[in-house]
Tab-separated table of C-alpha atoms and ligand atoms in Angstrom:
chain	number	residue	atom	x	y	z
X	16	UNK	CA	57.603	203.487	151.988
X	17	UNK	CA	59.490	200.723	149.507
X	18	UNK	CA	57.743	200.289	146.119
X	19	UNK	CA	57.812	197.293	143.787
X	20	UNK	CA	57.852	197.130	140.186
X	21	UNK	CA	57.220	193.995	138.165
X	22	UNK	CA	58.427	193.007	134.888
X	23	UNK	CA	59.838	196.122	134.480
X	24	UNK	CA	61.629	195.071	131.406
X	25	UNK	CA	62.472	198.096	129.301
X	26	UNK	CA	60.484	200.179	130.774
X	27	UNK	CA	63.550	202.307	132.475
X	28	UNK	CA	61.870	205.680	132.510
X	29	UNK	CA	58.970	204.253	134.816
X	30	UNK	CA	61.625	203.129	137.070
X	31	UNK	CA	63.419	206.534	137.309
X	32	UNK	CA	60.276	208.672	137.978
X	33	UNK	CA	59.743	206.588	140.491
X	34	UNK	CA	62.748	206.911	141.973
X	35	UNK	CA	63.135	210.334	141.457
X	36	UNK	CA	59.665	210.593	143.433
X	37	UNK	CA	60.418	208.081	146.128
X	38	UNK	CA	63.588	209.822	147.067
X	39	UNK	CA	64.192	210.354	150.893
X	40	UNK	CA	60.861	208.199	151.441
X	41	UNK	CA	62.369	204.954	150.311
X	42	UNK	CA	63.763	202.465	147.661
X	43	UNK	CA	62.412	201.449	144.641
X	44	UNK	CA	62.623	197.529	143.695
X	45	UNK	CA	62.160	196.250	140.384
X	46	UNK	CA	61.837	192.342	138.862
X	47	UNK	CA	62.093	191.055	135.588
X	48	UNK	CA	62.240	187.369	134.714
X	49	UNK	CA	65.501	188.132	132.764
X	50	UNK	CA	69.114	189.493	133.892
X	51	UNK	CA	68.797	191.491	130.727
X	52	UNK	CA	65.762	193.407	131.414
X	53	UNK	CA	67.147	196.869	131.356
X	54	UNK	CA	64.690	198.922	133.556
X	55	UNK	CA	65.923	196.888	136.291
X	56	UNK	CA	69.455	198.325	136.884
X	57	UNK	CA	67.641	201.519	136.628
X	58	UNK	CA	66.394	200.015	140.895
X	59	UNK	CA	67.408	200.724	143.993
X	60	UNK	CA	67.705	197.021	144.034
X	61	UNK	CA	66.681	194.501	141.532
X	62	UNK	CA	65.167	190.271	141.942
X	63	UNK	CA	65.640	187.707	138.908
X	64	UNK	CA	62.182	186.433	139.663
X	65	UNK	CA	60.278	182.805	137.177
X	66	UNK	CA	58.281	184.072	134.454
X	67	UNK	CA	54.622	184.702	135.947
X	68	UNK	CA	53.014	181.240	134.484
X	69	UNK	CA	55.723	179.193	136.661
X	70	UNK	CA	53.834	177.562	140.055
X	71	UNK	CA	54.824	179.545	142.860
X	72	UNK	CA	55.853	182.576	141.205
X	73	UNK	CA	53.250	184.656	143.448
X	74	UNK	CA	54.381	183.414	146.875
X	75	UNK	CA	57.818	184.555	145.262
X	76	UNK	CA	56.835	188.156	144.850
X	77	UNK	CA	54.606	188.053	148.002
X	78	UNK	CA	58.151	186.602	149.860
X	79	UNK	CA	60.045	189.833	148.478
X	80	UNK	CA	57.478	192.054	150.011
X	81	UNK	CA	57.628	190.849	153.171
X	82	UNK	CA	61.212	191.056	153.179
X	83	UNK	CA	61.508	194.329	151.584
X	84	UNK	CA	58.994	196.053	153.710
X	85	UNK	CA	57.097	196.644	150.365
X	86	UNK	CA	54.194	199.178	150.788
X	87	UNK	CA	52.821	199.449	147.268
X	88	UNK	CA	53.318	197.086	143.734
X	89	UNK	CA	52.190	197.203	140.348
X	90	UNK	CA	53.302	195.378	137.548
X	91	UNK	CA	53.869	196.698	133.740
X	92	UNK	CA	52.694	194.468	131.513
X	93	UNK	CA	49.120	192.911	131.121
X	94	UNK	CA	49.229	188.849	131.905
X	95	UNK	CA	49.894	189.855	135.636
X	96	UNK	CA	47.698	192.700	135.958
X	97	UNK	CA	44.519	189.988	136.997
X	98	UNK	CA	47.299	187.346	138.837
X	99	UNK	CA	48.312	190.746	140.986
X	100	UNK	CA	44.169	191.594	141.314
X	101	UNK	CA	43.502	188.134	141.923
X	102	UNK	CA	45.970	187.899	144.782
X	103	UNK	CA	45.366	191.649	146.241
X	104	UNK	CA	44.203	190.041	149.696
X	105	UNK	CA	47.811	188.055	150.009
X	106	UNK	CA	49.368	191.601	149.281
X	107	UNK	CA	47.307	193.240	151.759
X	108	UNK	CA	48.160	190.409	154.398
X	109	UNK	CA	51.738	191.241	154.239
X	110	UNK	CA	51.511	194.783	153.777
X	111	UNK	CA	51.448	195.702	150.332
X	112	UNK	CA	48.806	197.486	148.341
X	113	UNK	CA	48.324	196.772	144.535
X	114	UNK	CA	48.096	199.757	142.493
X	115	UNK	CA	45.523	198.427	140.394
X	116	UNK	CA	42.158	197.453	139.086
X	117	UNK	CA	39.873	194.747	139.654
X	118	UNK	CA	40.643	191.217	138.716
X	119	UNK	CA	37.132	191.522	136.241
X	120	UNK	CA	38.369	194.814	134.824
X	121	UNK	CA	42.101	193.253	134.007
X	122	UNK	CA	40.522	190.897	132.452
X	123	UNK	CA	38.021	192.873	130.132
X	124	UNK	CA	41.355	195.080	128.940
X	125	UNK	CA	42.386	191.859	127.699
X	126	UNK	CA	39.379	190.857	125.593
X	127	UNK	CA	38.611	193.187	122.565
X	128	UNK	CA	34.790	191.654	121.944
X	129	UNK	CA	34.186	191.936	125.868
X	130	UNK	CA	35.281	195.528	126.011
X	131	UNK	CA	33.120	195.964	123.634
X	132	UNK	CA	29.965	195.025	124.874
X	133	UNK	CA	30.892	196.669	128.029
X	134	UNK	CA	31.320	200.113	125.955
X	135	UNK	CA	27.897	199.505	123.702
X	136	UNK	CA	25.676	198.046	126.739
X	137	UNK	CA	26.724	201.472	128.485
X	138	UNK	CA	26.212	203.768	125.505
X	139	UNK	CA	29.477	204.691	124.724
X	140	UNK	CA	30.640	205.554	121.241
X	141	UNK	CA	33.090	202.642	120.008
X	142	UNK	CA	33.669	200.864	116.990
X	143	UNK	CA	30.746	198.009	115.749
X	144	UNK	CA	33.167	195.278	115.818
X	145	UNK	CA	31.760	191.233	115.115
X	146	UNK	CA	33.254	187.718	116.030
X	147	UNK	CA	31.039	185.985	113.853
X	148	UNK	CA	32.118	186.929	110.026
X	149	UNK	CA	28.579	185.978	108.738
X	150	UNK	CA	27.017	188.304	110.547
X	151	UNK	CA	29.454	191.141	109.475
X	152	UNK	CA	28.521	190.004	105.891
X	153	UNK	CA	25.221	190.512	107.015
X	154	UNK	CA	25.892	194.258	108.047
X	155	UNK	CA	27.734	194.729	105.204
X	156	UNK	CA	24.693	193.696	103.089
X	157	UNK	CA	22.348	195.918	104.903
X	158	UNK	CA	24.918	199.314	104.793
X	159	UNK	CA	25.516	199.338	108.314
X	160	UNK	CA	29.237	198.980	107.773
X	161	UNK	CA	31.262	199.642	104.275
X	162	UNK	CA	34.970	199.002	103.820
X	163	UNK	CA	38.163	198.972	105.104
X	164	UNK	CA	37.647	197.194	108.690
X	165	UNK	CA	39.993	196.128	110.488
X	166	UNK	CA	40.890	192.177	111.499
X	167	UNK	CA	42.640	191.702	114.663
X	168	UNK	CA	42.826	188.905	117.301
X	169	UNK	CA	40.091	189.167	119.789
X	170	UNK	CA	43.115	188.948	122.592
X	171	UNK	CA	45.660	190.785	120.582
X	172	UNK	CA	48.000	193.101	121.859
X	173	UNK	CA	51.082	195.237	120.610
X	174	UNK	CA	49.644	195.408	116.918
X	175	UNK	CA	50.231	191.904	116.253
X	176	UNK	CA	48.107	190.461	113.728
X	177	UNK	CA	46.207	193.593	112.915
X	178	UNK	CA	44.988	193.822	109.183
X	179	UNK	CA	43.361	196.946	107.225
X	180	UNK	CA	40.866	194.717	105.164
X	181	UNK	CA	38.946	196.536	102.261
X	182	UNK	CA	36.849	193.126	100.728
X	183	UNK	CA	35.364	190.072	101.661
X	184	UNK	CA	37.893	187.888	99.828
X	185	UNK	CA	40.475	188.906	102.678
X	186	UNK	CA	38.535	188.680	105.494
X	187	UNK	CA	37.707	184.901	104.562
X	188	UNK	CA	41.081	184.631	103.691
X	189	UNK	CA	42.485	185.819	107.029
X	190	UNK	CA	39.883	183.394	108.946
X	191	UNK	CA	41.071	180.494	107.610
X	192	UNK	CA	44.351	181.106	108.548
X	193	UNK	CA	43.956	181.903	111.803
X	194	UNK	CA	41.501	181.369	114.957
X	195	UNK	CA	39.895	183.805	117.401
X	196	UNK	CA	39.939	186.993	114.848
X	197	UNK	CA	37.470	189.483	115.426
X	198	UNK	CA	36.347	192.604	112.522
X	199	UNK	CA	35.952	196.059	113.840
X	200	UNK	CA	34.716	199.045	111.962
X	201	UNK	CA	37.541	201.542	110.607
X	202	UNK	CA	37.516	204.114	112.982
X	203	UNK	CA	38.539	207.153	110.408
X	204	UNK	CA	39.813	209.773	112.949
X	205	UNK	CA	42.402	211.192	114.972
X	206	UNK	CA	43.978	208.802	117.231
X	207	UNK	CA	44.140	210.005	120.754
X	208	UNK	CA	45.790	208.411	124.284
X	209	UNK	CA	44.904	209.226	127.559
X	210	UNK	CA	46.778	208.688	130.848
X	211	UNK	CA	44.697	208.465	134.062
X	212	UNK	CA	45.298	208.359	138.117
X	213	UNK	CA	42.037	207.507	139.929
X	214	UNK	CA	42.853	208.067	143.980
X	215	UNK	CA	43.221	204.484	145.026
X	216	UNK	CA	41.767	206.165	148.220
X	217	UNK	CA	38.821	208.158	146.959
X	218	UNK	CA	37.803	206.508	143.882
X	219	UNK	CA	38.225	210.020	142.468
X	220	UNK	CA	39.382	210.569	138.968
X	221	UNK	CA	41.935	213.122	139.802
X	222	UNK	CA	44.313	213.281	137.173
X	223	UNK	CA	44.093	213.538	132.953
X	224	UNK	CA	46.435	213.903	130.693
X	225	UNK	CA	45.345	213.582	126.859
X	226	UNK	CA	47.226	213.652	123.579
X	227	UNK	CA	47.156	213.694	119.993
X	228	UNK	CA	49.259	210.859	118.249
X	229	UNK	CA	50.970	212.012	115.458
X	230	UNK	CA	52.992	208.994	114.398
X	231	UNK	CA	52.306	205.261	115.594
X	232	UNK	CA	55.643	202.716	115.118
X	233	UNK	CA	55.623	199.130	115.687
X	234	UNK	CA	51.853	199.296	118.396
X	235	UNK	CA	53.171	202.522	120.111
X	236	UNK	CA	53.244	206.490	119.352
X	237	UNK	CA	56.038	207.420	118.301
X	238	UNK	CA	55.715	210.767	118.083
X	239	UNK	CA	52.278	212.837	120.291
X	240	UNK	CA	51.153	216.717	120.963
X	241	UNK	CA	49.302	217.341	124.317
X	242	UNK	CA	45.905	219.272	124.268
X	243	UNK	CA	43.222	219.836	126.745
X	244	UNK	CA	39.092	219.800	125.094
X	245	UNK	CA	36.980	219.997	128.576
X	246	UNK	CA	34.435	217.425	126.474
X	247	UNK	CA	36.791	214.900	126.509
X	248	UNK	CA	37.786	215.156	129.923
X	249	UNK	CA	34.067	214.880	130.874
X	250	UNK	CA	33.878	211.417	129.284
X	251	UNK	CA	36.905	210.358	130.503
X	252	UNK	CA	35.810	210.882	133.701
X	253	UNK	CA	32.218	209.826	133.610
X	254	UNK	CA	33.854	206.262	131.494
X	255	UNK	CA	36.299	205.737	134.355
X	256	UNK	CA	34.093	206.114	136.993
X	257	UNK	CA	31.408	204.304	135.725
X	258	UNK	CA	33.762	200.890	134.877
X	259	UNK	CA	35.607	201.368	138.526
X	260	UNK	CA	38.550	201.915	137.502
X	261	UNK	CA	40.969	202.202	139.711
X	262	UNK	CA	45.045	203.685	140.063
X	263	UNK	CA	46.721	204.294	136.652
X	264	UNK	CA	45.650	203.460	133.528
X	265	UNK	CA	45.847	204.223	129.834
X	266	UNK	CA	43.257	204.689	127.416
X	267	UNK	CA	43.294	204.409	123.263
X	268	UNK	CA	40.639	207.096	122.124
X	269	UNK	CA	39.664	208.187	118.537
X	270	UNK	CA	38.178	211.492	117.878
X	271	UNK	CA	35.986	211.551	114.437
X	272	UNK	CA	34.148	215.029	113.646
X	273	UNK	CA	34.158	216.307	116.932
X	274	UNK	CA	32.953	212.552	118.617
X	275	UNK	CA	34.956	210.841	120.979
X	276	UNK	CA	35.134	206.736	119.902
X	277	UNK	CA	36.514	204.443	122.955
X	278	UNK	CA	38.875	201.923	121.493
X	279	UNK	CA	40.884	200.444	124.439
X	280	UNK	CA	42.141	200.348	127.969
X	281	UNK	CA	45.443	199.527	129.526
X	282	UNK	CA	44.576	199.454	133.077
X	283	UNK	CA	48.886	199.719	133.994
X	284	UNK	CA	51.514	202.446	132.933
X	285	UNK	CA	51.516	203.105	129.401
X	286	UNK	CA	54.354	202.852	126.996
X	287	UNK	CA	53.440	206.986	126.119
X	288	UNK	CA	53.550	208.012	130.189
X	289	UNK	CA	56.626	210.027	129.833
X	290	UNK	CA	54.860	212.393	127.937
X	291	UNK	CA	53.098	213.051	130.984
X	292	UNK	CA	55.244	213.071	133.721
X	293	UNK	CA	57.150	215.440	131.601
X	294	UNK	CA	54.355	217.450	130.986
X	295	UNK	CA	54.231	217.690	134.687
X	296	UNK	CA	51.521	214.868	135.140
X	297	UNK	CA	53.700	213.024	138.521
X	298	UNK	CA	51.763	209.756	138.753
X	299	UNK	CA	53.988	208.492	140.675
X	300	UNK	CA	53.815	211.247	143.519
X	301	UNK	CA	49.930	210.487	143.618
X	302	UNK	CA	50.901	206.739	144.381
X	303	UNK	CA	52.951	208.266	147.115
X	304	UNK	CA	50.643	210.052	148.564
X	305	UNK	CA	47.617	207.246	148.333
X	306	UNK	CA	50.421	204.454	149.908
X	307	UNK	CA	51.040	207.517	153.041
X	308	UNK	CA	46.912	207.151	153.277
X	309	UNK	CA	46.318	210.919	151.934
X	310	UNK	CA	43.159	211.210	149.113
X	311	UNK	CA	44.958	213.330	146.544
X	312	UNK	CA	42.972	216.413	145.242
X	313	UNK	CA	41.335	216.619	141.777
X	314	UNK	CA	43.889	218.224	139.632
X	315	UNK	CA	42.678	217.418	136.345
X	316	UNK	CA	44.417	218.379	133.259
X	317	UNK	CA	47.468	220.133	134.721
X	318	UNK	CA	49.660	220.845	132.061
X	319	UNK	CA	50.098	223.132	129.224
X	320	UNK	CA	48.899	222.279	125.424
X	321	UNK	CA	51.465	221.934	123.091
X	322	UNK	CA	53.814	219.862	124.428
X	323	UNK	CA	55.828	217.263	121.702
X	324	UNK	CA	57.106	213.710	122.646
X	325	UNK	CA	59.603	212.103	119.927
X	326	UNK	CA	60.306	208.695	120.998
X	327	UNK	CA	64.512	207.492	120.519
X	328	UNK	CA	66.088	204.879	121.270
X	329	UNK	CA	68.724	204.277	124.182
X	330	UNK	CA	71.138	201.639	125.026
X	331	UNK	CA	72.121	199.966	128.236
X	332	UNK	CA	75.870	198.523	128.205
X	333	UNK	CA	76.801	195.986	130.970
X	334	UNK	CA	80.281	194.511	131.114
D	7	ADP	N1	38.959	199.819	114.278
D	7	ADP	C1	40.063	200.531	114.038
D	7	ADP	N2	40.003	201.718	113.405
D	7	ADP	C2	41.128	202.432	113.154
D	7	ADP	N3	42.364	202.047	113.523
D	7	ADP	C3	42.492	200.864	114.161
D	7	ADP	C4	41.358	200.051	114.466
D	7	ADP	N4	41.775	198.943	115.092
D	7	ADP	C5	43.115	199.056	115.192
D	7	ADP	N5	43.557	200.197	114.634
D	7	ADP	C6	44.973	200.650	114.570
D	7	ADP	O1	45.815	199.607	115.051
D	7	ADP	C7	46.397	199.948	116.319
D	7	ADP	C8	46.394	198.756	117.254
D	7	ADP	O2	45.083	198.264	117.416
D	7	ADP	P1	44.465	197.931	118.858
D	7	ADP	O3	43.050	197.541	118.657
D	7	ADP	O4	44.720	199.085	119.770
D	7	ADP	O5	45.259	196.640	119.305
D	7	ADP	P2	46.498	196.397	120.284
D	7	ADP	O6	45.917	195.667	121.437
D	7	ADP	O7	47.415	195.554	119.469
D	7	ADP	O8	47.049	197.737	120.685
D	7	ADP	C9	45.577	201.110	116.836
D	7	ADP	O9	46.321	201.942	117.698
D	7	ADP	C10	45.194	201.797	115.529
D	7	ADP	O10	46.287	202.556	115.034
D	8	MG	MG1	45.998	199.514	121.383
């Protein structure tokens, strides 16, 4: 039962849950396209692998599977969630399962507007957000959206980019310096994450843990409180299910007088898991069990209220 972790770059905690879960059933891999990826000593055993755009790079991985005896892979970060979705077939051919979504589904996380229309075509609370500036001007004009909004690259990720705009001198500003910017309505609320498990086996959502973030740093929380509110569990699950979501993923939530607003979804391990698994949300032992072919049981919110994370940093020293 060997498990594979791609581009596991800093992500070292990942890598020892695993391992502490995968103990006595078998080794944990890990790749990263650099020797200086941290996570990666963290491995039973680690692979220098080309960066994911180089030709070839997926017979590479599909090559250490074989060879490894690899029963289950994921990667961490979001180009190769739709190359691993794409290829799942090649995987299953040599063994391997990908703990993952669908190729369509990767690809949605990636695109802001597209999520979008997924979210408002299925009557889901979510910011009004607009590609097309003259028609935000528009709904500006009309009252259906006042200032600050936000202006962010349609394929953005880890903040980049992202501006709090409050007039329309800015916003024209910012789009002629830069292409493929999208506006989105200021969502004035609590910011909230979610991390999910849906049984790769029975579809089933069967695991939640939520979380208040208290302090954002650089894209990620820096500092969260769990809670449980049965409401928000009930979308969570009804969302999931509905999109087909499948394994673990991560969700960016937004709670505004009592309303829960759907903002994002990272369908991987997200950078705020620990709080979980520490919390005594074991993703990882719910992989396990899916990879040994056993449906896990429905065990949502399992964990106390209450519970702080305070992110710090660490240091790996190699000589
Ligand atoms: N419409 C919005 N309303 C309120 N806050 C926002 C909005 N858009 C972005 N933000 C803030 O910026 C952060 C990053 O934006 P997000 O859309 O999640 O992009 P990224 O893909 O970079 O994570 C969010 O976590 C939130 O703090
Ligand atoms: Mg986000």
């Amino acid at each position: 039962m060997n498990f594979l972790i791609l581009a596991a770059g800093t992500r070292n905690k990942i890598v020892q849950y695993f391992k502490r879960t995968f103990e006595g059933e078998g080794k944990v891999i890990a790749t990263d396209a650099s020797e200086l990826g941290p996570a990666i000593y963290d491995a039973d055993k680690y692979y220098i692998v080309p960066s994911i755009n180089e030709p070839g790079y997926i017979d590479i991985i599909l090559d250490i599977c074989k060879k490894e005896k690899i029963s289950g892979v994921l990667s961490l970060i979001d180009p190769e969630l739709s190359l691993l979705a794409e290829n799942e077939e090649k995987f299953k051919a040599v063994g391997t399962t990908v703990i993952g979504s669908s190729y369509e589904l990767c690809e949605m996380a990636l695109d802001k507007m597209q999520m979008y229309k997924w979210l408002k075509d299925h009557n889901y609370l979510c910011a009004r957000s607009w590609m097309d500036k003259e028609e935000f001007y528009k709904a500006v004009d009309a009252r259906e959206v006042t200032y600050p909004v936000f202006v962010k690259p349609y394929r953005g990720s880890a903040s980049i980019s992202i501006s709090k705009v409050y007039d329309k001198e800015t916003v024209d500003l910012l789009f002629a310096h830069e292409d493929d910017l999208m506006i989105q309505e200021f969502l004035n609320g609590q910011e909230i994450g979610a991390d999910v498990y849906i049984d790769i086996l029975s579809g089933e959502v069967v695991s939640i843990f939520t979380k208040k973030k208290i302090k954002m740093r650089a894209g990620e929380t820096d500092k969260a409180v769990s809670f449980k509110d049965d409401k928000l569990f009930t979308l969570i699950e009804k969302f999931v299910l509905e999109a087909g979501y499948k394994g673990q993923i991560d969700i960016d939530i937004f709670e505004i007088n009592g309303e829960y607003y759907i903002s994002e979804v990272n369908p991987r391990f997200g950078g705020g898991y620990p709080h979980a698994y520490e919390s005594g949300c074991d993703h990882m032992k719910l992989i396990l069990e899916n990879l040994k072919g056993n449906a896990n049981m429905k065990n949502i919110g399992a964990y106390v209220e209450g519970i702080y994370m305070m992110k710090y940093n660490e240091v790996k020293i190699m000589k």
